[in-house]
């Protein structure tokens, strides 16, 4: 379904927009996924949300956004509310450029700092497609250098899982093959609780949609389907505590879901 920006772009493309880049929104298949980039610092977790529109195996419209999330399961149990999130950075397609916006996390009402990274014009489909890979690769290396608390060249397990899924999801054989049902995906570690992943995170990013989960277990990814979150966080009749003992690893081991039998691609080493 087209969002407001895409509808406006499509309408403009038919009038006086000669020379500007507009993705063929009506023909694109859109999908989203979100994963965590570890480690957390001072109770602040970083999430990477990706939205892309694909046509003929090309990503012709996309955005990559980093969010700062305050708290984890303990915070959910304490407040019984949705966790707070604020934008850190976003790289997205516009009609004239691939644009990066940097936000002041401490002052979310302040206007972002905007930089045009790559100029776009009509016919820039190849540039848009290849720059998606370049954007994720640059971000993965930046994050590895910034957060190598486990040692030089050692990425946090959640970071590895997030970028490994991004890489494999880019493969048409994965996206269009036996894993074509993996859509609106939350990337998780096997130690994450179901309440954190399927209820809180799913309720924030995919509040009205069926979701899937990609769970890193050892050196593999396992997948499962989930209905859209049935409640926002909790109520008096449905307290959170009822599900806090269940991890994503327990769930994927208990169900007959598909998995990658090969080792996850070493995206950070490319």
XYZ file of N, CA and C in Angstrom:
810
model
N 0.849 -1.194 0.000
C 0.000 0.000 0.000
C 0.882 1.241 0.000
N 0.558 2.205 -0.840
C 1.351 3.420 -0.941
C 1.120 4.313 0.271
N 2.197 4.941 0.743
C 2.010 5.937 1.780
C 1.799 7.305 1.131
N 1.640 8.312 1.975
C 1.310 9.636 1.451
C 2.415 10.197 0.564
N 3.671 9.975 0.982
C 4.796 10.494 0.189
C 4.825 9.849 -1.188
N 4.560 8.548 -1.241
C 4.612 7.836 -2.518
C 3.477 8.273 -3.445
N 2.279 8.477 -2.876
C 1.162 8.948 -3.709
C 1.441 10.322 -4.277
N 1.998 11.200 -3.423
C 2.317 12.553 -3.884
C 3.375 12.514 -4.982
N 4.368 11.630 -4.806
C 5.422 11.519 -5.810
C 4.876 11.003 -7.132
N 3.988 10.006 -7.056
C 3.442 9.443 -8.288
C 2.607 10.472 -9.046
N 1.813 11.263 -8.323
C 0.999 12.282 -8.978
C 1.875 13.355 -9.611
N 2.927 13.739 -8.881
C 3.816 14.760 -9.418
C 4.552 14.275 -10.645
N 4.849 12.985 -10.672
C 5.616 12.433 -11.788
C 4.881 12.575 -13.104
N 3.565 12.653 -13.024
C 2.807 12.769 -14.259
C 2.618 14.195 -14.722
N 3.156 15.164 -13.991
C 2.935 16.560 -14.386
C 4.238 17.233 -14.764
N 4.791 18.013 -13.857
C 5.938 18.840 -14.227
C 7.229 18.365 -13.573
N 7.394 17.046 -13.437
C 8.529 16.519 -12.687
C 9.608 15.946 -13.587
N 9.687 16.433 -14.824
C 10.687 15.922 -15.758
C 12.081 16.095 -15.172
N 12.869 15.019 -15.193
C 14.223 15.074 -14.698
C 14.385 14.590 -13.284
N 13.318 14.475 -12.504
C 13.407 14.000 -11.134
C 13.206 12.493 -11.082
N 13.684 11.898 -9.983
C 13.547 10.454 -9.812
C 12.295 10.150 -8.999
N 11.438 9.328 -9.559
C 10.274 8.842 -8.830
C 10.159 7.339 -9.025
N 10.154 6.563 -7.952
C 10.023 5.114 -8.096
C 8.638 4.756 -8.602
N 8.521 3.657 -9.343
C 7.206 3.217 -9.844
C 6.389 2.610 -8.718
N 5.909 3.442 -7.818
C 5.307 2.981 -6.568
C 4.172 1.990 -6.784
N 3.398 2.197 -7.837
C 2.249 1.322 -8.073
C 2.691 -0.109 -8.351
N 3.899 -0.298 -8.874
C 4.377 -1.624 -9.254
C 5.309 -2.254 -8.224
N 5.716 -1.496 -7.236
C 6.679 -2.010 -6.267
C 6.002 -2.877 -5.212
N 6.726 -3.893 -4.761
C 6.296 -4.695 -3.625
C 7.091 -4.225 -2.413
N 6.390 -3.712 -1.420
C 7.058 -3.153 -0.247
C 7.143 -4.165 0.892
N 8.216 -4.071 1.633
C 8.429 -4.929 2.798
C 9.270 -4.157 3.810
N 9.286 -4.654 5.048
C 10.033 -4.003 6.118
C 10.659 -5.045 7.033
N 11.738 -4.662 7.675
C 12.288 -5.479 8.752
C 13.008 -4.585 9.746
N 13.172 -5.094 10.950
C 13.816 -4.321 12.005
C 14.654 -5.257 12.864
N 15.848 -4.789 13.228
C 16.725 -5.560 14.096
C 17.485 -4.635 15.022
N 18.109 -5.219 16.027
C 18.849 -4.429 17.013
C 20.334 -4.439 16.691
N 20.987 -3.311 16.932
C 22.428 -3.189 16.800
C 23.016 -3.052 18.204
N 23.748 -4.077 18.620
C 24.282 -4.061 19.975
C 25.695 -3.498 20.023
N 26.168 -3.267 21.219
C 25.486 -3.465 22.500
C 24.720 -2.219 22.940
N 23.886 -2.393 23.944
C 23.194 -1.245 24.537
C 24.179 -0.440 25.383
N 23.913 0.846 25.479
C 24.765 1.716 26.292
C 23.881 2.557 27.216
N 24.131 2.421 28.506
C 23.394 3.193 29.515
C 21.884 3.034 29.360
N 21.457 1.823 29.064
C 20.036 1.545 28.944
C 19.414 1.953 27.626
N 20.236 2.425 26.676
C 19.737 2.839 25.370
C 20.119 1.773 24.335
N 19.120 1.253 23.645
C 19.321 0.253 22.609
C 19.105 0.895 21.241
N 19.852 0.457 20.256
C 19.709 0.989 18.903
C 19.025 -0.038 18.009
N 18.002 0.393 17.300
C 17.274 -0.466 16.362
C 17.434 0.075 14.950
N 17.580 -0.824 13.996
C 17.665 -0.441 12.583
C 16.402 -0.909 11.879
N 15.648 0.038 11.341
C 14.420 -0.268 10.613
C 14.646 -0.012 9.127
N 14.325 -0.999 8.309
C 14.504 -0.907 6.862
C 13.154 -1.096 6.183
N 12.862 -0.190 5.275
C 11.680 -0.324 4.419
C 12.139 -0.217 2.977
N 11.683 -1.141 2.131
C 12.130 -1.109 0.738
C 11.000 -1.521 -0.190
N 11.062 -0.992 -1.414
C 10.162 -1.388 -2.477
C 10.962 -2.039 -3.583
N 10.589 -3.255 -3.983
C 11.388 -4.029 -4.929
C 10.580 -4.313 -6.192
N 11.269 -4.267 -7.323
C 10.685 -4.600 -8.618
C 11.778 -5.225 -9.467
N 11.511 -6.414 -9.989
C 12.511 -7.125 -10.798
C 13.840 -7.238 -10.054
N 13.740 -7.539 -8.764
C 14.902 -7.760 -7.892
C 15.744 -6.509 -7.675
N 15.222 -5.345 -8.010
C 15.905 -4.084 -7.728
C 15.170 -3.334 -6.628
N 15.931 -2.789 -5.680
C 15.370 -1.944 -4.632
C 15.293 -0.524 -5.177
N 14.095 -0.098 -5.568
C 13.923 1.183 -6.242
C 13.383 2.284 -5.329
N 13.057 1.924 -4.109
C 12.646 2.903 -3.104
C 12.992 2.297 -1.750
N 13.643 3.050 -0.886
C 14.019 2.470 0.396
C 14.374 3.548 1.410
N 14.343 3.146 2.649
C 14.814 3.989 3.748
C 15.437 3.094 4.804
N 16.487 3.589 5.434
C 17.165 2.905 6.537
C 17.195 3.891 7.697
N 16.558 3.534 8.797
C 16.421 4.463 9.915
C 16.916 3.819 11.200
N 17.711 4.550 11.954
C 18.164 4.119 13.268
C 17.327 4.803 14.338
N 16.880 4.006 15.299
C 16.109 4.517 16.425
C 16.838 4.206 17.725
N 16.760 5.126 18.667
C 17.229 4.883 20.027
C 16.027 4.461 20.865
N 16.124 3.279 21.454
C 15.041 2.759 22.299
C 15.505 2.745 23.745
N 14.713 3.327 24.599
C 15.081 3.384 26.016
C 14.459 2.188 26.747
N 15.336 1.315 27.268
C 14.852 0.232 28.109
C 14.680 -1.094 27.397
N 14.425 -2.124 28.205
C 14.216 -3.469 27.699
C 13.080 -4.100 28.492
N 13.145 -5.417 28.702
C 12.041 -6.102 29.368
C 11.797 -5.557 30.768
N 12.857 -5.242 31.493
C 12.673 -4.707 32.845
C 11.872 -3.411 32.818
N 12.140 -2.577 31.812
C 11.396 -1.319 31.689
C 9.941 -1.571 31.329
N 9.706 -2.559 30.477
C 8.322 -2.912 30.124
C 7.563 -3.352 31.365
N 8.185 -4.221 32.161
C 7.536 -4.714 33.373
C 7.299 -3.595 34.383
N 8.225 -2.641 34.431
C 8.104 -1.568 35.413
C 7.015 -0.578 35.050
N 6.966 -0.193 33.765
C 6.045 0.871 33.357
C 4.743 0.351 32.762
N 4.749 -0.899 32.252
C 3.584 -1.464 31.560
C 3.170 -0.592 30.366
N 4.162 0.053 29.732
C 3.887 0.920 28.597
C 4.822 0.599 27.435
N 4.447 1.098 26.249
C 5.329 0.982 25.088
C 6.627 1.723 25.379
N 7.746 1.129 24.983
C 9.037 1.771 25.216
C 9.196 3.009 24.333
N 9.912 3.986 24.851
C 10.129 5.233 24.110
C 11.199 5.025 23.038
N 10.956 5.583 21.856
C 11.915 5.536 20.757
C 12.063 6.922 20.156
N 13.316 7.235 19.778
C 13.592 8.493 19.098
C 14.513 8.235 17.920
N 14.299 8.975 16.847
C 15.138 8.814 15.663
C 16.559 9.300 15.923
N 17.510 8.533 15.395
C 18.916 8.927 15.425
C 19.349 9.424 14.057
N 19.075 8.624 13.049
C 19.540 8.923 11.696
C 18.670 8.197 10.696
N 18.509 8.804 9.525
C 17.735 8.180 8.458
C 18.387 8.465 7.118
N 18.502 7.442 6.281
C 18.949 7.601 4.902
C 17.805 7.119 4.017
N 17.362 7.969 3.099
C 16.165 7.644 2.330
C 16.237 8.242 0.935
N 15.385 7.720 0.073
C 15.294 8.172 -1.311
C 14.366 9.372 -1.402
N 14.806 10.421 -2.083
C 13.942 11.545 -2.426
C 13.954 11.697 -3.949
N 13.232 12.660 -4.453
C 13.152 12.843 -5.901
C 14.423 13.400 -6.514
N 15.308 13.953 -5.690
C 16.529 14.577 -6.222
C 17.817 13.998 -5.657
N 17.731 13.224 -4.554
C 18.965 12.738 -3.927
C 18.675 11.614 -2.950
N 19.702 10.841 -2.674
C 19.695 9.973 -1.504
C 20.107 10.865 -0.345
N 19.246 10.970 0.629
C 19.373 12.012 1.646
C 19.551 11.403 3.034
N 20.504 11.944 3.765
C 20.693 11.531 5.161
C 20.230 12.640 6.093
N 19.439 12.279 7.075
C 19.013 13.208 8.102
C 19.498 12.702 9.452
N 20.129 13.592 10.207
C 20.638 13.267 11.531
C 19.836 14.046 12.556
N 19.359 13.350 13.586
C 18.452 13.941 14.562
C 19.151 14.105 15.913
N 18.703 15.099 16.656
C 19.194 15.335 18.008
C 18.333 14.499 18.951
N 18.892 13.412 19.451
C 18.128 12.504 20.306
C 17.680 13.196 21.585
N 18.487 14.116 22.083
C 18.138 14.818 23.317
C 17.117 15.923 23.099
N 16.927 16.310 21.839
C 15.968 17.372 21.512
C 15.201 16.954 20.260
N 14.267 16.009 20.392
C 13.593 15.450 19.219
C 12.753 16.449 18.427
N 12.434 17.570 19.024
C 11.649 18.581 18.306
C 12.522 19.465 17.417
N 13.821 19.377 17.570
C 14.727 20.183 16.742
C 14.747 19.642 15.315
N 14.859 20.518 14.316
C 14.921 20.042 12.927
C 16.187 19.230 12.694
N 16.115 18.208 11.859
C 17.295 17.386 11.606
C 18.304 18.107 10.726
N 19.543 17.640 10.792
C 20.578 18.094 9.875
C 20.502 17.229 8.621
N 20.361 17.863 7.456
C 20.128 17.142 6.211
C 21.319 17.280 5.273
N 21.743 16.143 4.722
C 22.849 16.111 3.768
C 22.435 15.254 2.581
N 22.635 15.780 1.379
C 22.401 14.990 0.168
C 23.655 14.186 -0.147
N 23.529 12.869 -0.177
C 24.677 11.984 -0.356
C 24.972 11.688 -1.815
N 23.936 11.374 -2.578
C 24.091 11.023 -3.995
C 22.956 11.672 -4.770
N 23.286 12.392 -5.826
C 22.255 13.039 -6.643
C 21.463 11.992 -7.428
N 20.164 12.234 -7.564
C 19.290 11.345 -8.326
C 18.545 12.137 -9.378
N 18.194 11.471 -10.461
C 17.380 12.057 -11.513
C 16.613 10.925 -12.188
N 15.761 11.255 -13.111
C 15.031 10.233 -13.859
C 16.029 9.262 -14.483
N 15.774 7.971 -14.312
C 16.675 6.962 -14.840
C 17.744 6.504 -13.876
N 17.638 6.895 -12.598
C 18.663 6.541 -11.605
C 18.378 5.222 -10.897
N 17.592 4.363 -11.513
C 17.210 3.117 -10.844
C 18.420 2.287 -10.400
N 19.420 2.161 -11.263
C 20.587 1.358 -10.914
C 21.328 1.960 -9.721
N 21.445 3.273 -9.703
C 22.107 3.949 -8.585
C 21.353 3.709 -7.285
N 20.043 3.853 -7.329
C 19.229 3.642 -6.126
C 19.401 2.223 -5.610
N 19.384 1.271 -6.511
C 19.511 -0.137 -6.119
C 20.874 -0.421 -5.497
N 21.943 -0.017 -6.147
C 23.278 -0.334 -5.635
C 23.619 0.454 -4.375
N 23.069 1.645 -4.237
C 23.369 2.445 -3.051
C 22.704 1.889 -1.799
N 21.681 1.073 -1.959
C 21.120 0.407 -0.785
C 22.183 -0.486 -0.142
N 22.854 -1.302 -0.970
C 23.904 -2.173 -0.446
C 25.038 -1.364 0.154
N 25.427 -0.289 -0.534
C 26.527 0.531 -0.031
C 26.174 1.182 1.308
N 24.925 1.589 1.450
C 24.484 2.221 2.692
C 24.560 1.238 3.852
N 24.063 0.025 3.657
C 24.106 -0.963 4.727
C 25.533 -1.401 5.041
N 26.343 -1.527 4.003
C 27.726 -1.941 4.233
C 28.486 -0.877 5.028
N 28.301 0.389 4.654
C 28.970 1.472 5.387
C 28.490 1.523 6.831
N 27.204 1.316 7.030
C 26.663 1.336 8.385
C 27.193 0.168 9.209
N 27.309 -1.001 8.595
C 27.801 -2.166 9.328
C 29.245 -1.959 9.777
N 30.079 -1.419 8.907
C 31.470 -1.173 9.279
C 31.576 -0.060 10.323
N 30.777 0.971 10.160
C 30.765 2.061 11.135
C 30.377 1.538 12.509
N 29.381 0.666 12.526
C 28.906 0.147 13.809
C 29.935 -0.798 14.426
N 30.580 -1.595 13.586
C 31.598 -2.516 14.096
C 32.760 -1.751 14.721
N 33.158 -0.653 14.079
C 34.269 0.149 14.611
C 33.876 0.914 15.870
N 32.602 1.280 15.935
C 32.126 2.080 17.061
C 31.875 1.232 18.301
N 31.477 0.002 18.094
C 30.975 -0.808 19.206
C 31.675 -2.150 19.323
N 32.986 -2.152 19.142
C 33.728 -3.410 19.224
C 34.156 -3.699 20.658
N 33.189 -3.660 21.572
C 33.496 -3.872 22.985
C 33.897 -5.312 23.262
N 33.562 -6.229 22.352
C 33.922 -7.631 22.553
C 35.330 -7.926 22.052
N 35.988 -6.930 21.457
C 37.332 -7.110 20.943
C 37.418 -6.642 19.511
N 38.627 -6.350 19.005
C 38.790 -5.865 17.628
C 38.182 -6.842 16.617
N 37.332 -6.315 15.752
C 36.751 -7.128 14.688
C 35.657 -8.074 15.127
N 35.236 -7.999 16.391
C 34.191 -8.892 16.902
C 32.908 -8.094 17.084
N 31.919 -8.387 16.265
C 30.658 -7.660 16.332
C 29.732 -8.293 17.365
N 28.842 -7.498 17.891
C 27.860 -7.988 18.846
C 26.922 -8.977 18.146
N 26.487 -10.049 18.820
C 25.632 -11.055 18.173
C 24.365 -10.482 17.549
N 23.766 -9.478 18.175
C 22.546 -8.905 17.603
C 22.855 -8.107 16.335
N 24.011 -7.464 16.314
C 24.428 -6.750 15.108
C 24.678 -7.724 13.968
N 25.357 -8.822 14.271
C 25.618 -9.854 13.264
C 24.306 -10.381 12.700
N 23.354 -10.670 13.568
C 22.070 -11.205 13.116
C 21.347 -10.221 12.212
N 21.356 -8.948 12.576
C 20.630 -7.941 11.803
C 21.201 -7.787 10.404
N 22.503 -7.628 10.292
C 23.091 -7.430 8.970
C 23.128 -8.725 8.156
N 23.229 -9.856 8.814
C 23.183 -11.123 8.090
C 21.811 -11.330 7.462
N 20.753 -11.003 8.203
C 19.419 -11.111 7.619
C 19.269 -10.160 6.439
N 19.757 -8.932 6.595
C 19.661 -7.957 5.509
C 20.335 -8.476 4.251
N 21.487 -9.102 4.414
C 22.221 -9.626 3.272
C 21.465 -10.769 2.612
N 20.995 -11.697 3.410
C 20.295 -12.848 2.836
C 18.941 -12.471 2.254
N 18.285 -11.498 2.844
C 17.004 -11.055 2.317
C 17.155 -10.385 0.959
N 18.341 -9.884 0.688
C 18.618 -9.251 -0.607
C 18.673 -10.280 -1.731
N 18.909 -11.532 -1.410
C 19.032 -12.608 -2.392
C 17.649 -12.968 -2.932
N 17.413 -12.808 -4.244
C 16.092 -13.137 -4.798
C 15.669 -14.574 -4.522
N 16.629 -15.496 -4.466
C 16.275 -16.897 -4.197
C 15.731 -17.069 -2.795
N 16.194 -16.246 -1.877
C 15.645 -16.281 -0.522
C 14.294 -15.571 -0.474
N 14.268 -14.360 -0.994
C 13.076 -13.521 -0.868
C 11.893 -14.063 -1.663
N 12.173 -14.685 -2.817
C 11.093 -15.165 -3.676
C 10.912 -16.672 -3.648
N 11.773 -17.375 -2.893
C 11.728 -18.826 -2.870
C 10.919 -19.357 -1.706
N 11.496 -20.350 -1.016
C 10.739 -21.011 0.050
C 10.530 -20.101 1.263
N 11.249 -18.990 1.315
C 11.063 -18.046 2.418
C 10.286 -16.805 1.978
N 9.501 -16.933 0.918
C 8.739 -15.786 0.431
C 7.702 -15.319 1.450
N 7.380 -16.160 2.413
C 6.412 -15.778 3.451
C 7.045 -14.937 4.563
N 8.369 -14.809 4.547
C 9.060 -14.018 5.586
C 8.916 -12.544 5.233
N 7.959 -11.888 5.846
C 7.636 -10.487 5.580
C 7.348 -9.777 6.896
N 7.560 -8.450 6.897
C 7.359 -7.660 8.122
C 8.098 -8.336 9.274
N 9.412 -8.386 9.136
C 10.224 -9.274 9.960
C 10.902 -8.549 11.118
N 10.846 -9.182 12.282
C 11.596 -8.727 13.444
C 12.757 -9.691 13.637
N 13.963 -9.155 13.619
C 15.164 -9.973 13.770
C 15.502 -10.037 15.255
N 15.729 -11.250 15.753
C 15.917 -11.425 17.185
C 17.053 -12.390 17.469
N 17.541 -12.339 18.688
C 18.504 -13.306 19.208
C 17.728 -14.355 19.991
N 18.259 -15.575 20.068
C 17.486 -16.637 20.714
C 17.223 -16.368 22.189
N 18.000 -15.481 22.808
C 17.791 -15.176 24.225
C 16.751 -14.083 24.455
N 16.313 -13.399 23.404
C 15.280 -12.374 23.552
C 13.959 -13.019 23.956
N 13.199 -12.329 24.778
C 11.911 -12.887 25.182
C 10.839 -12.596 24.141
N 9.834 -13.457 24.112
C 8.720 -13.268 23.177
C 7.998 -11.963 23.455
N 7.939 -11.565 24.706
C 7.249 -10.317 25.044
C 7.974 -9.110 24.452
N 9.296 -9.117 24.503
C 10.072 -8.032 23.918
C 9.912 -7.981 22.408
N 9.993 -9.134 21.759
C 10.057 -9.190 20.298
C 8.673 -9.127 19.663
N 7.814 -10.073 20.012
C 6.549 -10.204 19.304
C 5.494 -9.207 19.767
N 5.525 -8.855 21.043
C 4.489 -7.954 21.564
C 4.957 -6.504 21.517
N 6.050 -6.189 22.226
C 6.461 -4.788 22.300
C 6.996 -4.289 20.963
N 8.004 -4.950 20.418
C 8.602 -4.481 19.167
C 7.637 -4.656 18.005
N 6.961 -5.797 17.968
C 5.979 -6.016 16.910
C 4.845 -5.019 16.972
N 4.414 -4.698 18.194
C 3.332 -3.737 18.352
C 3.715 -2.335 17.937
N 5.009 -2.007 18.036
C 5.459 -0.671 17.649
C 5.625 -0.553 16.133
N 6.331 -1.497 15.526
C 6.657 -1.371 14.103
C 5.576 -1.941 13.185
N 4.836 -2.933 13.638
C 3.833 -3.583 12.784
C 2.525 -3.749 13.561
N 1.908 -2.646 13.958
C 0.752 -2.735 14.866
C -0.496 -3.360 14.258
N -0.614 -3.380 12.943
C -1.843 -3.886 12.319
C -1.563 -4.969 11.284
N -0.400 -5.594 11.346
C -0.013 -6.522 10.298
C 0.468 -7.844 10.886
N 0.257 -8.949 10.164
C 0.925 -10.193 10.545
C 2.426 -9.983 10.425
N 3.184 -10.660 11.258
C 4.625 -10.478 11.269
C 5.329 -11.822 11.190
N 6.615 -11.773 10.889
C 7.465 -12.951 10.984
C 8.663 -12.590 11.846
N 9.286 -13.600 12.394
C 10.483 -13.391 13.210
C 11.625 -14.204 12.629
N 12.790 -13.578 12.544
C 14.024 -14.255 12.145
C 14.889 -14.336 13.390
N 15.115 -15.535 13.865
C 15.778 -15.732 15.149
C 17.140 -16.395 14.931
N 18.185 -15.740 15.376
C 19.533 -16.304 15.266
C 19.742 -17.296 16.400
N 19.990 -18.533 16.014
C 20.258 -19.607 16.973
C 21.597 -20.218 16.588
N 22.611 -19.979 17.386
C 23.940 -20.444 17.023
C 24.427 -19.735 15.773
N 24.754 -20.514 14.741
C 25.218 -19.950 13.479
C 24.137 -19.984 12.403
N 22.892 -20.195 12.816
C 21.807 -20.285 11.842
C 20.693 -19.311 12.181
N 19.819 -19.102 11.190
C 18.602 -18.343 11.394
C 17.422 -19.289 11.264
N 16.490 -19.160 12.180
C 15.237 -19.888 12.078
C 14.099 -18.880 12.017
N 13.000 -19.287 11.397
C 11.920 -18.358 11.114
C 10.598 -18.883 11.645
N 9.735 -17.953 11.977
C 8.385 -18.322 12.379
C 7.424 -17.205 12.012
N 6.188 -17.586 11.827
C 5.120 -16.622 11.559
C 4.431 -16.273 12.869
N 3.888 -15.074 12.921
C 3.126 -14.657 14.090
C 1.989 -13.768 13.634
N 0.871 -13.874 14.303
C -0.221 -12.960 14.029
C 0.154 -11.580 14.554
N -0.566 -10.579 14.090
C -0.276 -9.238 14.586
C -0.487 -9.214 16.100
N 0.259 -8.383 16.817
C 0.124 -8.333 18.269
C -1.321 -8.100 18.694
N -1.786 -8.917 19.615
C -3.195 -8.841 20.006
C -3.450 -7.761 21.042
N -2.417 -7.204 21.612
C -2.578 -6.121 22.576
C -1.361 -5.218 22.506
N -1.519 -3.979 22.882
C -0.410 -3.039 22.762
C 0.735 -3.412 23.703
N 0.468 -3.509 24.978
C 1.482 -3.973 25.918
C 0.817 -4.842 26.984
N -0.019 -4.267 27.801
C -0.623 -5.041 28.862
C -1.891 -4.358 29.341
N -2.676 -5.097 30.083
C -3.855 -4.538 30.725
C -4.016 -5.254 32.054
N -4.997 -4.843 32.822
C -5.216 -5.495 34.110
C -5.560 -6.966 33.934
N -6.270 -7.276 32.856
C -6.677 -8.668 32.623
C -5.593 -9.500 31.965
N -4.621 -8.849 31.340
C -3.564 -9.554 30.612
C -2.202 -8.987 30.994
N -1.701 -9.326 32.150
C -0.401 -8.779 32.570
C 0.738 -9.346 31.747
N 1.815 -8.588 31.670
C 2.978 -9.007 30.917
C 3.623 -10.253 31.513
N 3.594 -10.382 32.814
C 4.355 -11.425 33.503
C 4.038 -12.821 32.985
N 2.882 -12.999 32.384
C 2.476 -14.335 31.952
C 3.401 -14.937 30.918
N 4.120 -14.123 30.139
C 4.925 -14.674 29.048
C 6.409 -14.369 29.172
N 6.845 -13.798 30.277
C 8.228 -13.349 30.326
C 9.237 -14.483 30.382
N 8.823 -15.710 30.663
C 9.768 -16.807 30.731
C 10.046 -17.461 29.401
N 9.346 -17.058 28.359
C 9.478 -17.704 27.054
C 10.431 -16.917 26.175
N 11.492 -17.563 25.725
C 12.439 -16.906 24.831
C 12.127 -17.266 23.389
N 12.661 -16.463 22.477
C 12.475 -16.750 21.058
C 13.154 -18.068 20.680
N 14.261 -18.382 21.336
C 14.908 -19.660 21.085
C 14.023 -20.832 21.437
N 13.313 -20.739 22.548
C 12.383 -21.798 22.937
C 11.296 -21.990 21.892
N 10.802 -20.860 21.369
C 9.693 -20.940 20.416
C 10.131 -21.597 19.120
N 11.255 -21.145 18.541
C 11.652 -21.688 17.246
C 12.078 -23.144 17.348
N 12.576 -23.559 18.498
C 12.932 -24.964 18.666
C 11.695 -25.835 18.835
N 10.592 -25.210 19.257
C 9.373 -25.977 19.518
C 8.485 -26.122 18.295
N 8.717 -25.298 17.272
C 7.867 -25.355 16.089
C 8.678 -25.818 14.893
N 7.996 -26.352 13.904
C 8.668 -26.871 12.712
C 8.777 -25.769 11.681
N 9.689 -24.809 11.928
C 9.870 -23.706 10.989
C 11.141 -23.924 10.189
N 11.219 -23.269 9.036
C 12.393 -23.426 8.180
C 13.608 -22.771 8.784
N 14.780 -23.178 8.340
C 15.997 -22.524 8.804
C 17.025 -22.523 7.689
N 18.065 -21.725 7.890
C 19.198 -21.747 6.979
C 20.140 -22.838 7.451
N 20.444 -23.765 6.605
C 21.357 -24.827 7.005
C 22.807 -24.410 6.808
N 23.039 -23.430 5.969
C 24.398 -22.933 5.765
C 24.715 -21.859 6.793
N 25.984 -21.615 6.986
C 26.381 -20.567 7.918
C 25.930 -19.211 7.376
N 25.600 -18.322 8.284
C 25.171 -16.981 7.908
C 26.317 -16.254 7.218
N 26.001 -15.540 6.143
C 27.017 -14.799 5.407
C 27.751 -13.800 6.286
N 29.029 -13.687 6.082
C 29.846 -12.782 6.888
C 29.794 -11.383 6.281
N 28.685 -10.711 6.479
C 28.448 -9.405 5.863
C 29.504 -8.396 6.293
N 29.895 -8.455 7.551
C 30.825 -7.448 8.069
C 32.219 -7.601 7.485
N 32.518 -8.759 6.916
C 33.850 -8.979 6.372
C 33.958 -8.614 4.905
N 32.849 -8.258 4.263
C 32.876 -7.933 2.827
C 33.660 -6.654 2.578
